CSV table of C-alpha atoms and ligand atoms in Angstrom, one decimal:
chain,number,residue,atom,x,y,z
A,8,UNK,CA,41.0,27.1,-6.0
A,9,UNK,CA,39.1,25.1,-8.7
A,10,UNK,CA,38.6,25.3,-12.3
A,11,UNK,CA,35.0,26.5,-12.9
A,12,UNK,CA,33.1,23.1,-14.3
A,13,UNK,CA,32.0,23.8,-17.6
A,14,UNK,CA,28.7,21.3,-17.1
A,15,UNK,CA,25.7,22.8,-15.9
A,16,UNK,CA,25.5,22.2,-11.8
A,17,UNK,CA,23.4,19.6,-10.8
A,18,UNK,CA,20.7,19.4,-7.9
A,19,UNK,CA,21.4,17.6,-4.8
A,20,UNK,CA,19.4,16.8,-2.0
A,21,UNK,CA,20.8,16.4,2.1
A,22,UNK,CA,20.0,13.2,3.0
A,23,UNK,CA,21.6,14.0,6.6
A,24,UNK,CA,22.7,17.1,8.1
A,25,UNK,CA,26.4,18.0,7.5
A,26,UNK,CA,28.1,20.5,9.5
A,27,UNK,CA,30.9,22.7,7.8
A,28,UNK,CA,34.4,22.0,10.0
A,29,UNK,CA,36.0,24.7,8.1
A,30,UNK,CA,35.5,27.8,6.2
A,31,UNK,CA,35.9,26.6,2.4
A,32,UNK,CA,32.8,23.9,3.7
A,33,UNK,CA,29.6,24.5,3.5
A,34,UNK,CA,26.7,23.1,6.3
A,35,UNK,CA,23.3,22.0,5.2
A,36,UNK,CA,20.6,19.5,6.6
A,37,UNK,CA,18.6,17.1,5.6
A,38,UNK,CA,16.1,18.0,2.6
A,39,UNK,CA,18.0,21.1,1.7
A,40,UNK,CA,18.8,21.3,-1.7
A,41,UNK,CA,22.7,21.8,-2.9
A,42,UNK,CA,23.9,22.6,-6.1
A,43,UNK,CA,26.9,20.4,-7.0
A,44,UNK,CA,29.3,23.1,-9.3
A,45,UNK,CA,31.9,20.4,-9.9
A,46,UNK,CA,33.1,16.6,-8.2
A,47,UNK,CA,36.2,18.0,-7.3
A,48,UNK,CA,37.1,14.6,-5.5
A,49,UNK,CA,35.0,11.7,-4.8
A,50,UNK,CA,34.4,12.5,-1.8
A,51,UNK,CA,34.3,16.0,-1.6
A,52,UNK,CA,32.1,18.5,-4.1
A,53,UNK,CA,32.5,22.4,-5.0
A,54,UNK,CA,28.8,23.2,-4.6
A,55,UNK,CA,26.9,26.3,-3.6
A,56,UNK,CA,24.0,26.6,-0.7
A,57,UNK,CA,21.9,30.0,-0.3
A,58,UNK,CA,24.2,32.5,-2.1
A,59,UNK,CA,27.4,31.1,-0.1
A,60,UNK,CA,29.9,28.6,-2.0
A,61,UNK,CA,32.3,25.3,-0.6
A,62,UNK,CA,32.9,21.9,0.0
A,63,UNK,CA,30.7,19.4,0.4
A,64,UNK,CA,30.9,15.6,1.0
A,65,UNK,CA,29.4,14.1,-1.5
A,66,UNK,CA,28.3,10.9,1.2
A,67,UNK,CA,25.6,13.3,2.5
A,68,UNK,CA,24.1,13.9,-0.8
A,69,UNK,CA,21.0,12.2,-2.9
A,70,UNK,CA,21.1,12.9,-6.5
A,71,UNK,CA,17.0,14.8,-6.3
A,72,UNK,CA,14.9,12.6,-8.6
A,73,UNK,CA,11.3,10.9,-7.9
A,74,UNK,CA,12.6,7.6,-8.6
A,75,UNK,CA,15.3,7.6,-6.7
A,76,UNK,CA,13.1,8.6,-3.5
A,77,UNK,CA,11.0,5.5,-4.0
A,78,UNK,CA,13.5,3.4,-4.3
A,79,UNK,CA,11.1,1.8,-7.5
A,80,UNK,CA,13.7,0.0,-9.5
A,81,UNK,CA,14.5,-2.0,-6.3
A,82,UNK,CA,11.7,-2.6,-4.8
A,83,UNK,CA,9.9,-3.3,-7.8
A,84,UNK,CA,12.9,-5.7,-8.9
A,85,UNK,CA,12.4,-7.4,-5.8
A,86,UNK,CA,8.7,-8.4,-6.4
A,87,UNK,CA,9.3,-9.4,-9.9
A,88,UNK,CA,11.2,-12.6,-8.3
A,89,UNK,CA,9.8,-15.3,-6.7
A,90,UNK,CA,11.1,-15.3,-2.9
A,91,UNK,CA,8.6,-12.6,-1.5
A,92,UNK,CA,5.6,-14.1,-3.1
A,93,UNK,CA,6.6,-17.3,-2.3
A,94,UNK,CA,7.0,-16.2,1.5
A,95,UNK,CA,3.6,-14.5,1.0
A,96,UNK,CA,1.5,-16.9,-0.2
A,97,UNK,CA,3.5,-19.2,2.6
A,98,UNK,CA,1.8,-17.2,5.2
A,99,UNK,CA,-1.8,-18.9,5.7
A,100,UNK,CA,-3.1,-16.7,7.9
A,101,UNK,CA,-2.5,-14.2,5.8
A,102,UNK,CA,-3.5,-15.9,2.3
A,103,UNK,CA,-6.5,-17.4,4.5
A,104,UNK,CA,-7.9,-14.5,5.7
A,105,UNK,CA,-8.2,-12.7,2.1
A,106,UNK,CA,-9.7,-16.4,1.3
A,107,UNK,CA,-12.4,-16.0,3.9
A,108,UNK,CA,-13.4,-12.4,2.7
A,109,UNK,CA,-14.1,-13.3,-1.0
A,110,UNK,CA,-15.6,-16.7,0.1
A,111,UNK,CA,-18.0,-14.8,2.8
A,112,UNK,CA,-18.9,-11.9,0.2
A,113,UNK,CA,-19.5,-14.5,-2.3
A,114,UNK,CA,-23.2,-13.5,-2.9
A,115,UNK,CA,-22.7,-9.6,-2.6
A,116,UNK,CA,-20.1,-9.7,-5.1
A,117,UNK,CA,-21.6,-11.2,-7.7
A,118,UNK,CA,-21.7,-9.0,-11.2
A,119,UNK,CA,-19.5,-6.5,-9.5
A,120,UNK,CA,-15.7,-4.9,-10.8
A,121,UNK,CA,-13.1,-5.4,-8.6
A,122,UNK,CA,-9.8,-4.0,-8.4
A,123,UNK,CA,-6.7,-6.1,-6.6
A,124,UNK,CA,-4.2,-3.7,-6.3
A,125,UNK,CA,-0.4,-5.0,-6.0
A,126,UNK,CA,-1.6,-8.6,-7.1
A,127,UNK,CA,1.6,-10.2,-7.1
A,128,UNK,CA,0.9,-13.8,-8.2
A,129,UNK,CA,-2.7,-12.6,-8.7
A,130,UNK,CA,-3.6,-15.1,-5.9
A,131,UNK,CA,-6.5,-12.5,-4.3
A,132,UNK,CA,-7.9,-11.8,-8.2
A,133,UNK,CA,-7.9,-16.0,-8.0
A,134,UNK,CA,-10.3,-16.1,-5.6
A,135,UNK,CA,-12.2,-13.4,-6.6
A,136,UNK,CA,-13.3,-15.5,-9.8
A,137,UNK,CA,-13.3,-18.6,-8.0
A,138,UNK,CA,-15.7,-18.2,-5.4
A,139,UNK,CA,-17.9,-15.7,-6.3
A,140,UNK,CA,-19.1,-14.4,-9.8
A,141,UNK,CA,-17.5,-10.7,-10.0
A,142,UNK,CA,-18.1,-9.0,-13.4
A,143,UNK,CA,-14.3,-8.2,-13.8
A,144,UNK,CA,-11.5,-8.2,-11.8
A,145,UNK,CA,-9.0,-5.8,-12.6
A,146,UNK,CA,-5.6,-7.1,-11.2
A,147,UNK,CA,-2.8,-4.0,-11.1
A,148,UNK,CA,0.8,-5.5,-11.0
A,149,UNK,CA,4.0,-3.0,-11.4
A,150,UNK,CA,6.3,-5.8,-11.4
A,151,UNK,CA,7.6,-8.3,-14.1
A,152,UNK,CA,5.5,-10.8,-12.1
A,153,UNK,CA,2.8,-9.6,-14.0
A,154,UNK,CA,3.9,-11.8,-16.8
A,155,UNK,CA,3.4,-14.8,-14.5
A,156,UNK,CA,0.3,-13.6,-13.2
A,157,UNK,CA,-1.4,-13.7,-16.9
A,158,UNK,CA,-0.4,-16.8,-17.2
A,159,UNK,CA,-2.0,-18.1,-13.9
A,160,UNK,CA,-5.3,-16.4,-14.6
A,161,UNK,CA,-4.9,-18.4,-17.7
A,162,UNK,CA,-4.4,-22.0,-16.5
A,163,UNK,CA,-7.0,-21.7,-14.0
A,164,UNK,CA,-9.6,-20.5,-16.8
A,165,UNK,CA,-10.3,-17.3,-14.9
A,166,UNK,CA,-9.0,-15.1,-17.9
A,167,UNK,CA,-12.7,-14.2,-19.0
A,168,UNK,CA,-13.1,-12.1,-15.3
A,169,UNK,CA,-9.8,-11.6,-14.3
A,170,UNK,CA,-8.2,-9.0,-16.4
A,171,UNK,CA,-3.9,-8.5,-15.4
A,172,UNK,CA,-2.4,-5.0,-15.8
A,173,UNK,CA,1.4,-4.5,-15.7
A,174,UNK,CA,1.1,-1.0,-14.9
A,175,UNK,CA,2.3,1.2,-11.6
A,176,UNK,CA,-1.3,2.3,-10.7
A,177,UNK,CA,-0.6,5.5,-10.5
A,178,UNK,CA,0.3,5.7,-13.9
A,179,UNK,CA,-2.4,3.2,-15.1
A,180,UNK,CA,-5.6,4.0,-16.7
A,181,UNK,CA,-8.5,1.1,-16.0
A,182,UNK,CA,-11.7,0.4,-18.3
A,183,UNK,CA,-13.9,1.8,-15.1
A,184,UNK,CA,-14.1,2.7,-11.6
A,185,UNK,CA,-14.4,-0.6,-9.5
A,186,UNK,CA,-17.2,-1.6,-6.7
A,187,UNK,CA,-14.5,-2.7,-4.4
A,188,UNK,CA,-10.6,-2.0,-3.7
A,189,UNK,CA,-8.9,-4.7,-2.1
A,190,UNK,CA,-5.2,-4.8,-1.7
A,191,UNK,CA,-2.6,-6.5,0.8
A,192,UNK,CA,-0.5,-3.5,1.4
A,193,UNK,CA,0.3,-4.2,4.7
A,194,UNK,CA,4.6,-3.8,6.0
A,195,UNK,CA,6.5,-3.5,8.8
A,196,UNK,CA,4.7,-1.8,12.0
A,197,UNK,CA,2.4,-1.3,9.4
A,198,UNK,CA,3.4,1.5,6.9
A,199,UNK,CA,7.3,0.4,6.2
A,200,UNK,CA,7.2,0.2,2.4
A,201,UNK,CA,4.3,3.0,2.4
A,202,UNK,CA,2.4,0.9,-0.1
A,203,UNK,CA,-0.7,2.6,1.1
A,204,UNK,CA,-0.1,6.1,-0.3
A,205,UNK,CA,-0.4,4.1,-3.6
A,206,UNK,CA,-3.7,2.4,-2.4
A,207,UNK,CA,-5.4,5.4,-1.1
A,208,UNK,CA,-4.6,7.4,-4.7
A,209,UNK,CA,-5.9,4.6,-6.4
A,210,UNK,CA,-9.4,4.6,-4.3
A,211,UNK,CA,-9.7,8.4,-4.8
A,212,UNK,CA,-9.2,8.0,-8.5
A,213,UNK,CA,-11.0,4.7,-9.3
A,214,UNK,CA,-13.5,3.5,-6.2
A,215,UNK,CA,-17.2,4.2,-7.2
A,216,UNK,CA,-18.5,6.2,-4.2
A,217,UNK,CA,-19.7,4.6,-1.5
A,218,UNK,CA,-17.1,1.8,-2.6
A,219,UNK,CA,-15.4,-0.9,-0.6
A,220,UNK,CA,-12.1,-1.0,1.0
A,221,UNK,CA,-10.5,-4.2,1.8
A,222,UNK,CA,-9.2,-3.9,4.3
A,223,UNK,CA,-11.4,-1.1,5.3
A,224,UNK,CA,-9.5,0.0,8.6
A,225,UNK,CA,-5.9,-1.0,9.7
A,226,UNK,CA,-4.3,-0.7,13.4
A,227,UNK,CA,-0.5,-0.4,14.9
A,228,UNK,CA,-0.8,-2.0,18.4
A,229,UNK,CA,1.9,-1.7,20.9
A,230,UNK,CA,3.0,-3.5,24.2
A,231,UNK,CA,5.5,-2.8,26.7
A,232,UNK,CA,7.9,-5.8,26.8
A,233,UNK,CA,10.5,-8.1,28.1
A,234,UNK,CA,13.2,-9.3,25.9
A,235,UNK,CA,15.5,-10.8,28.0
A,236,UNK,CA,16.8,-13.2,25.3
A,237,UNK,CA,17.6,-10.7,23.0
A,238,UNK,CA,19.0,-8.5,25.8
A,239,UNK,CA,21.6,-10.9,27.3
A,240,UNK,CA,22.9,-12.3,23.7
A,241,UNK,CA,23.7,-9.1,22.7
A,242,UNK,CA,24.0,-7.0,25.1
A,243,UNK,CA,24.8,-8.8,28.3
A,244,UNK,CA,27.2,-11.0,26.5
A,245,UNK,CA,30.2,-8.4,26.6
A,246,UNK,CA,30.3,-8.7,30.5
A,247,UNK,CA,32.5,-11.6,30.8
A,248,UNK,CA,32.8,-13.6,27.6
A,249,UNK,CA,35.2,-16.6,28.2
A,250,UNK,CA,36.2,-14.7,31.7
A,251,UNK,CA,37.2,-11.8,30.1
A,252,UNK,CA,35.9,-8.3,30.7
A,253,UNK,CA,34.5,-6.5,27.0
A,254,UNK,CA,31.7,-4.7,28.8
A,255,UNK,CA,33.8,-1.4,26.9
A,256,UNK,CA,31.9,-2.3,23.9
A,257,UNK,CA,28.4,-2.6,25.2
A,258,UNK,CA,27.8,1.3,24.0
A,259,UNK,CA,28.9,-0.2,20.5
A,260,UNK,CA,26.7,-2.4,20.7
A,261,UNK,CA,23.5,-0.9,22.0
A,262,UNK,CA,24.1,1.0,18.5
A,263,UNK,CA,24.8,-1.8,16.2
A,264,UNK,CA,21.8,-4.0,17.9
A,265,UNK,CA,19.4,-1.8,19.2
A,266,UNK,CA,19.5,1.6,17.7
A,267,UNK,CA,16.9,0.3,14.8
A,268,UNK,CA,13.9,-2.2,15.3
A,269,UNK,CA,14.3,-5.8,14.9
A,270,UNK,CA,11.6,-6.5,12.5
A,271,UNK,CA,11.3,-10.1,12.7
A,272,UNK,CA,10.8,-10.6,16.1
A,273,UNK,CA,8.5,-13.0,17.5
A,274,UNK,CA,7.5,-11.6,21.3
A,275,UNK,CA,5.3,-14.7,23.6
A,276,UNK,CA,2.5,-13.8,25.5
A,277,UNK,CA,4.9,-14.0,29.0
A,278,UNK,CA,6.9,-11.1,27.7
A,279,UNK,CA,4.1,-8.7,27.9
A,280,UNK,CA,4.0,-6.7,30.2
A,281,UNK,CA,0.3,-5.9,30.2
A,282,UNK,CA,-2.3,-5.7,27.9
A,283,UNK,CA,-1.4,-4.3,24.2
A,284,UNK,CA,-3.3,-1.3,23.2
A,285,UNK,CA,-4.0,0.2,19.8
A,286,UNK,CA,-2.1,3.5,19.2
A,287,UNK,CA,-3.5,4.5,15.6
A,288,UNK,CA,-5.9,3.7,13.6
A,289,UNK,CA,-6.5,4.1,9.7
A,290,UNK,CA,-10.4,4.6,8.3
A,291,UNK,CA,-8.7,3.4,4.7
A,292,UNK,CA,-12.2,4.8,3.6
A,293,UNK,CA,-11.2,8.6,4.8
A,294,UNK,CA,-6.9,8.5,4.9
A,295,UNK,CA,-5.4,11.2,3.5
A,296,UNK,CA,-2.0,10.9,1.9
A,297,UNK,CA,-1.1,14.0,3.5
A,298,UNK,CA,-1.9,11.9,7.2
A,299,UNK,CA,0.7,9.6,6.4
A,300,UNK,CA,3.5,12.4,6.6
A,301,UNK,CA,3.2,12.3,10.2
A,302,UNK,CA,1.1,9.8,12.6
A,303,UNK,CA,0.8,9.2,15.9
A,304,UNK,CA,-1.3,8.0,19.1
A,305,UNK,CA,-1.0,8.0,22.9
A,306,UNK,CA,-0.2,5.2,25.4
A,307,UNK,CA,-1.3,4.3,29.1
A,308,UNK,CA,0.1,0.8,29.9
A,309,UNK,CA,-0.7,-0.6,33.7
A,310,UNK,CA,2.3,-3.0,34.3
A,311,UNK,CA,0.2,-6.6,35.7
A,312,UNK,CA,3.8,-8.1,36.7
A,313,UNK,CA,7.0,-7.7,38.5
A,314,UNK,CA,9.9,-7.7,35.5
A,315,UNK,CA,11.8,-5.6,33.2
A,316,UNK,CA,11.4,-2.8,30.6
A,317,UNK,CA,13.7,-4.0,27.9
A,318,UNK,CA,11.2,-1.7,25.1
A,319,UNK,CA,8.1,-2.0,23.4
A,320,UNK,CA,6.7,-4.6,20.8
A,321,UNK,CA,4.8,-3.7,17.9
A,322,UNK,CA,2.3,-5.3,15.6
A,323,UNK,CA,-0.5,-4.3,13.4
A,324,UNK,CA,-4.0,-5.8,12.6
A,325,UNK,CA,-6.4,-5.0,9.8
A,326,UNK,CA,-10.2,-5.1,9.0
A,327,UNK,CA,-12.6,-6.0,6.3
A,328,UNK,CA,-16.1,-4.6,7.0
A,329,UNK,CA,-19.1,-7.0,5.1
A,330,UNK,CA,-20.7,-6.0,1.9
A,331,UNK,CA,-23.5,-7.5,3.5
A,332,UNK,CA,-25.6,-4.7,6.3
A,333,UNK,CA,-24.9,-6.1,9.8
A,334,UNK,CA,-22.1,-8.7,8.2
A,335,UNK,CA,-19.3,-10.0,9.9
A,336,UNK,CA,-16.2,-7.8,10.3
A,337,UNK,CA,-13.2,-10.1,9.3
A,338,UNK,CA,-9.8,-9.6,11.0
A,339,UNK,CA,-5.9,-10.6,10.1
A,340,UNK,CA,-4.4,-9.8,13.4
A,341,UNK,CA,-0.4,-10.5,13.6
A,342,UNK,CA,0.3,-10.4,17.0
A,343,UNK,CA,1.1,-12.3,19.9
A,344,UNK,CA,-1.9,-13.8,20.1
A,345,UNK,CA,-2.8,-14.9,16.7
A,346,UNK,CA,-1.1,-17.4,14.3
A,347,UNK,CA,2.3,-16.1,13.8
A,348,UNK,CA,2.7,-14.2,10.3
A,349,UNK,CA,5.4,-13.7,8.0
A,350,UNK,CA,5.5,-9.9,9.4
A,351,UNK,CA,6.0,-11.3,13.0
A,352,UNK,CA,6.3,-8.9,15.4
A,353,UNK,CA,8.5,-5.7,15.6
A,354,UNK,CA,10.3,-5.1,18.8
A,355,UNK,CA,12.1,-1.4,20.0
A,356,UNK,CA,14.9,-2.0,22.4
A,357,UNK,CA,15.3,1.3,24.9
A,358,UNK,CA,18.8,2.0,26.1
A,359,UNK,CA,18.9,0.7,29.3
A,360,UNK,CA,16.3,-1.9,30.9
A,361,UNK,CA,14.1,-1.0,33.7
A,362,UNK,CA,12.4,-3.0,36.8
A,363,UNK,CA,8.7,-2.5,36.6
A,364,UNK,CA,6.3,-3.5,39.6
A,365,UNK,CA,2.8,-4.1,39.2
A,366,UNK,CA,0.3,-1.4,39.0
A,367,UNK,CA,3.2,1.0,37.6
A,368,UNK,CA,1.8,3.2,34.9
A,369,UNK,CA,3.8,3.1,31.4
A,370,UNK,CA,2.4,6.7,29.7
A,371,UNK,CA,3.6,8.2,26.3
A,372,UNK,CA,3.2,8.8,22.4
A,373,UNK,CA,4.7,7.0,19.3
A,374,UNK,CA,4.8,9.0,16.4
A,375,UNK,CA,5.7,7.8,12.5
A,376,UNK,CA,7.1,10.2,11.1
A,377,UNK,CA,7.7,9.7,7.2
A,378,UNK,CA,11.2,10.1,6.0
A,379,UNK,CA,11.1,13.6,4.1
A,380,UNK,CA,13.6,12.4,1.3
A,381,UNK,CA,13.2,7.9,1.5
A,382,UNK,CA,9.7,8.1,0.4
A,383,UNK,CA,9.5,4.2,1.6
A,384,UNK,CA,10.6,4.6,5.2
A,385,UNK,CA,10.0,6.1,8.2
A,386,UNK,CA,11.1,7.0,11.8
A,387,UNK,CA,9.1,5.9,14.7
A,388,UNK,CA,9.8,8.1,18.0
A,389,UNK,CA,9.0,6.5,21.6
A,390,UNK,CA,8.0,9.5,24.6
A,391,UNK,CA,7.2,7.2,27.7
A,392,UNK,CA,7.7,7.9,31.3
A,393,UNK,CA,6.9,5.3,34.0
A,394,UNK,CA,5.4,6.3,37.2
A,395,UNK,CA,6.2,4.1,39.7
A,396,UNK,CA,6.7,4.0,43.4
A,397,UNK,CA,10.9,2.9,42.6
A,398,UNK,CA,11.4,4.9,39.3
A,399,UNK,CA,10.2,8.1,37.8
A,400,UNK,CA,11.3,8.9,34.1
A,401,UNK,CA,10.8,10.3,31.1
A,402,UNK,CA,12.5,9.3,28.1
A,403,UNK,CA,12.8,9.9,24.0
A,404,UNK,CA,13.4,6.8,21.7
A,405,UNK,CA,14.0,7.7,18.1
A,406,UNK,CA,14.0,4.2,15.2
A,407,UNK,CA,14.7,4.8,11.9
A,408,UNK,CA,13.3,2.5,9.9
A,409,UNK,CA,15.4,1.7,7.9
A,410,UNK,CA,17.0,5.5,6.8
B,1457,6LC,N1,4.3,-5.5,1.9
B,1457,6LC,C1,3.2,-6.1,1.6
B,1457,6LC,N2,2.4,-6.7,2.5
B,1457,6LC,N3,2.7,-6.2,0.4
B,1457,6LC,C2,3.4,-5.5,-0.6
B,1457,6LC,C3,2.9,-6.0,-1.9
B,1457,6LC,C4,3.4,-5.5,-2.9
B,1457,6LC,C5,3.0,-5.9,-4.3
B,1457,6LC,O1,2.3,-4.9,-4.9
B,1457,6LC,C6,3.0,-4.4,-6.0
B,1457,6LC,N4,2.9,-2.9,-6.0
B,1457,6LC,C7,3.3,-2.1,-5.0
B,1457,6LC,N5,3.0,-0.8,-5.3
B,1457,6LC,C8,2.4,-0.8,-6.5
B,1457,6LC,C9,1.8,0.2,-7.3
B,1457,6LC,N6,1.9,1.5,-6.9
B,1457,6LC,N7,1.3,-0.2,-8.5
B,1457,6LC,C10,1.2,-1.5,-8.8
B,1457,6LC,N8,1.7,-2.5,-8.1
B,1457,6LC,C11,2.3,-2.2,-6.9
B,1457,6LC,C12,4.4,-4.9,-5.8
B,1457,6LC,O2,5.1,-5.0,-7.0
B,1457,6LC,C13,4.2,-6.2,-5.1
B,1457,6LC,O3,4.0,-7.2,-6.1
């Protein structure tokens, strides 16, 4: 037995389900929350789960606090350096296309209030005071970059407009509701980072009705791919490397390599297997934090060529609807067809390639499902079936990304 730990028990939370292998052990999943009694071992805690009392290991277990969830002190700590702005305002399509909103709203946006949210460098909040005439320009930065981003606004003599906050804006109280919300909030496949819960809190609490979002809609788009590259250096590799036979580890690897997405890949046209189609769409004028919990959107692919199913390759675009009636809708699209972006493309590797003919049908549903416990990250489940005169399947392809 155990000598009763005089401290009060603290709350854990499962961050993966743990199944007891023995009586003095107790099993819980994911989300459930665990008292910890005492840290008997390292690896091994006296706790107590509904009414019963044992061991758990400690490896499965989250210390419950907001914070931690978000993961804030770290991802926060990595905007306050200089590498992800610098790879940011690196990406010209990207920079450009924020360019080309202000500079084509120029007129509209004269003697309005304008909130950048997540300004980084402050390099949207620039161009908001120096190519149109905004009445403020409330720039909302969390991260010690914020110090840097005064001093910007400063040296190009925008500090009369341009107002910096250093503030989380959830936590952050402005002078006045703004005319128009623009933020680039954008991650992996779209959501990774989840950025946007913070963006659609801040336009229920500050956006004037009948505000602006920029961008005002955002879209995952997905293709059914080749990747024969990727395929053959690391999976077909283990065949006959130097003559020798490791094809025994190809189940190792199809774990290691392919059992999350490879974020920065960077699919060509060729590899598609037919057109891309968007599978959800965000009205960021009408999301719902609560929508972001779980998302998802159906697929009917027509193969156009003879080749092989190594997975699917996704990409996201977004929108920004004209202050101006009947204005141009602007676009930052970062797929295969556009400039490439820092985001690239995001490719899903299935577990076993398969031949597709033309005029086979690709069917299914992706669905993001936000991680209950990593506030930040998400897992992104494949159902697809081809129906083809060779092959008939159905299959399930779970990502986590990354937790
Ligand atoms: N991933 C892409 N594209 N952009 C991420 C851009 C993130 C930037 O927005 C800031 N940020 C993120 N969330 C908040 C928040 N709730 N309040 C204030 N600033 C925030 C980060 O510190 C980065 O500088």
């Amino acid at each position: 037995m155990h000598e009763e730990e005089n401290s009060a028990p603290e709350e854990f939370i499962g961050i993966a389900n743990f199944q007891a292998s023995g009586a003095d052990q107790l099993s819980f999943s994911t989300g459930d929350r665990v008292l910890v009694h005492n840290k008997s071992s390292a690896d091994w805690w006296w706790a107590e789960f509904q009414g019963c009392y044992g061991y758990v290991p400690s490896s499965y277990l989250q210390l419950d606090t907001e914070e931690d969830v978000w993961q804030d002190d770290e991802y926060f700590g990595n905007y306050g350096t200089l590498r992800l702005h610098l790879e940011m305002l690196s990406d010209k399509p990207r920079t450009e296309t924020y360019r080309q909103v202000i500079l084509s709203n120029s007129a509209p946006l004269r003697g309005k209030v304008i909130m950048d949210l997540g300004c980084g460098t402050g390099i949207i909040s620039l161009f908001c005071a120096c190519l149109s005439q905004p009445a403020a320009v409330y720039a909302v930065e969390a991260s010690s970059v914020a110090e840097y981003t005064c001093a910007l606004v400063k040296q190009n003599r925008c500090e009369n407009v341009v107002k910096v906050f250093q503030a989380r804006i959830e936590e952050l109280t402005l002078p006045g509701k703004v005319d128009v919300l623009v933020s680039e909030w954008m991650g992996n496949c779209l959501l990774f980072e989840f950025m946007v819960e913070s963006v659609v809190l801040a336009r229920d609490r500050w956006l004037k009705q009948g505000g602006m979002m920029w961008p005002s809609s955002a879209c995952l788009t997905l293709v059914p791919c080749q990747a024969l590259t990727d395929y053959s250096e690391k999976m077909d590799f283990w065949d006959r490397p130097y003559g020798l036979d490791f094809s025994c580890l190809k189940p190792l690897a199809q774990k290691e390599f392919f059992s999350k997405p490879k974020f920065n890949h960077q699919i060509v046209p060729e590899d598609c297997l037919s057109a891309p189609s968007d599978v959800i769409t965000l009205n960021m004028h009408t999301l719902q934090v609560s929508d972001l919990e779980k998302l998802s959107g159906n697929f009917s692919f027509t193969v156009e060529k003879f080749g092989t199913l190594h997975g699917f390759t996704a990409w996201f675009s977004a929108q920004f609807q004209s202050l101006e009636k009947d204005g141009t809708v602007l676009e930052l699209n970062t797929g295969p067809h556009s400039e490439l972006t820092h985001w690239k493309q995001t490719l899903f590797m299935l577990d076993s390639p398969v031949t597709v003919h033309e005029g086979d049908c690709i069917a299914g549903s992706i669905t993001l499902q936000r991680n209950p416990i990593w506030r930040r990250h998400m897992t992104i489940t494949f159902q697809w079936s081809i129906n083809s005169t060779k092959v008939s399947q159905v299959q399930t392809n779970s990502f986590p990304m990354w937790r």
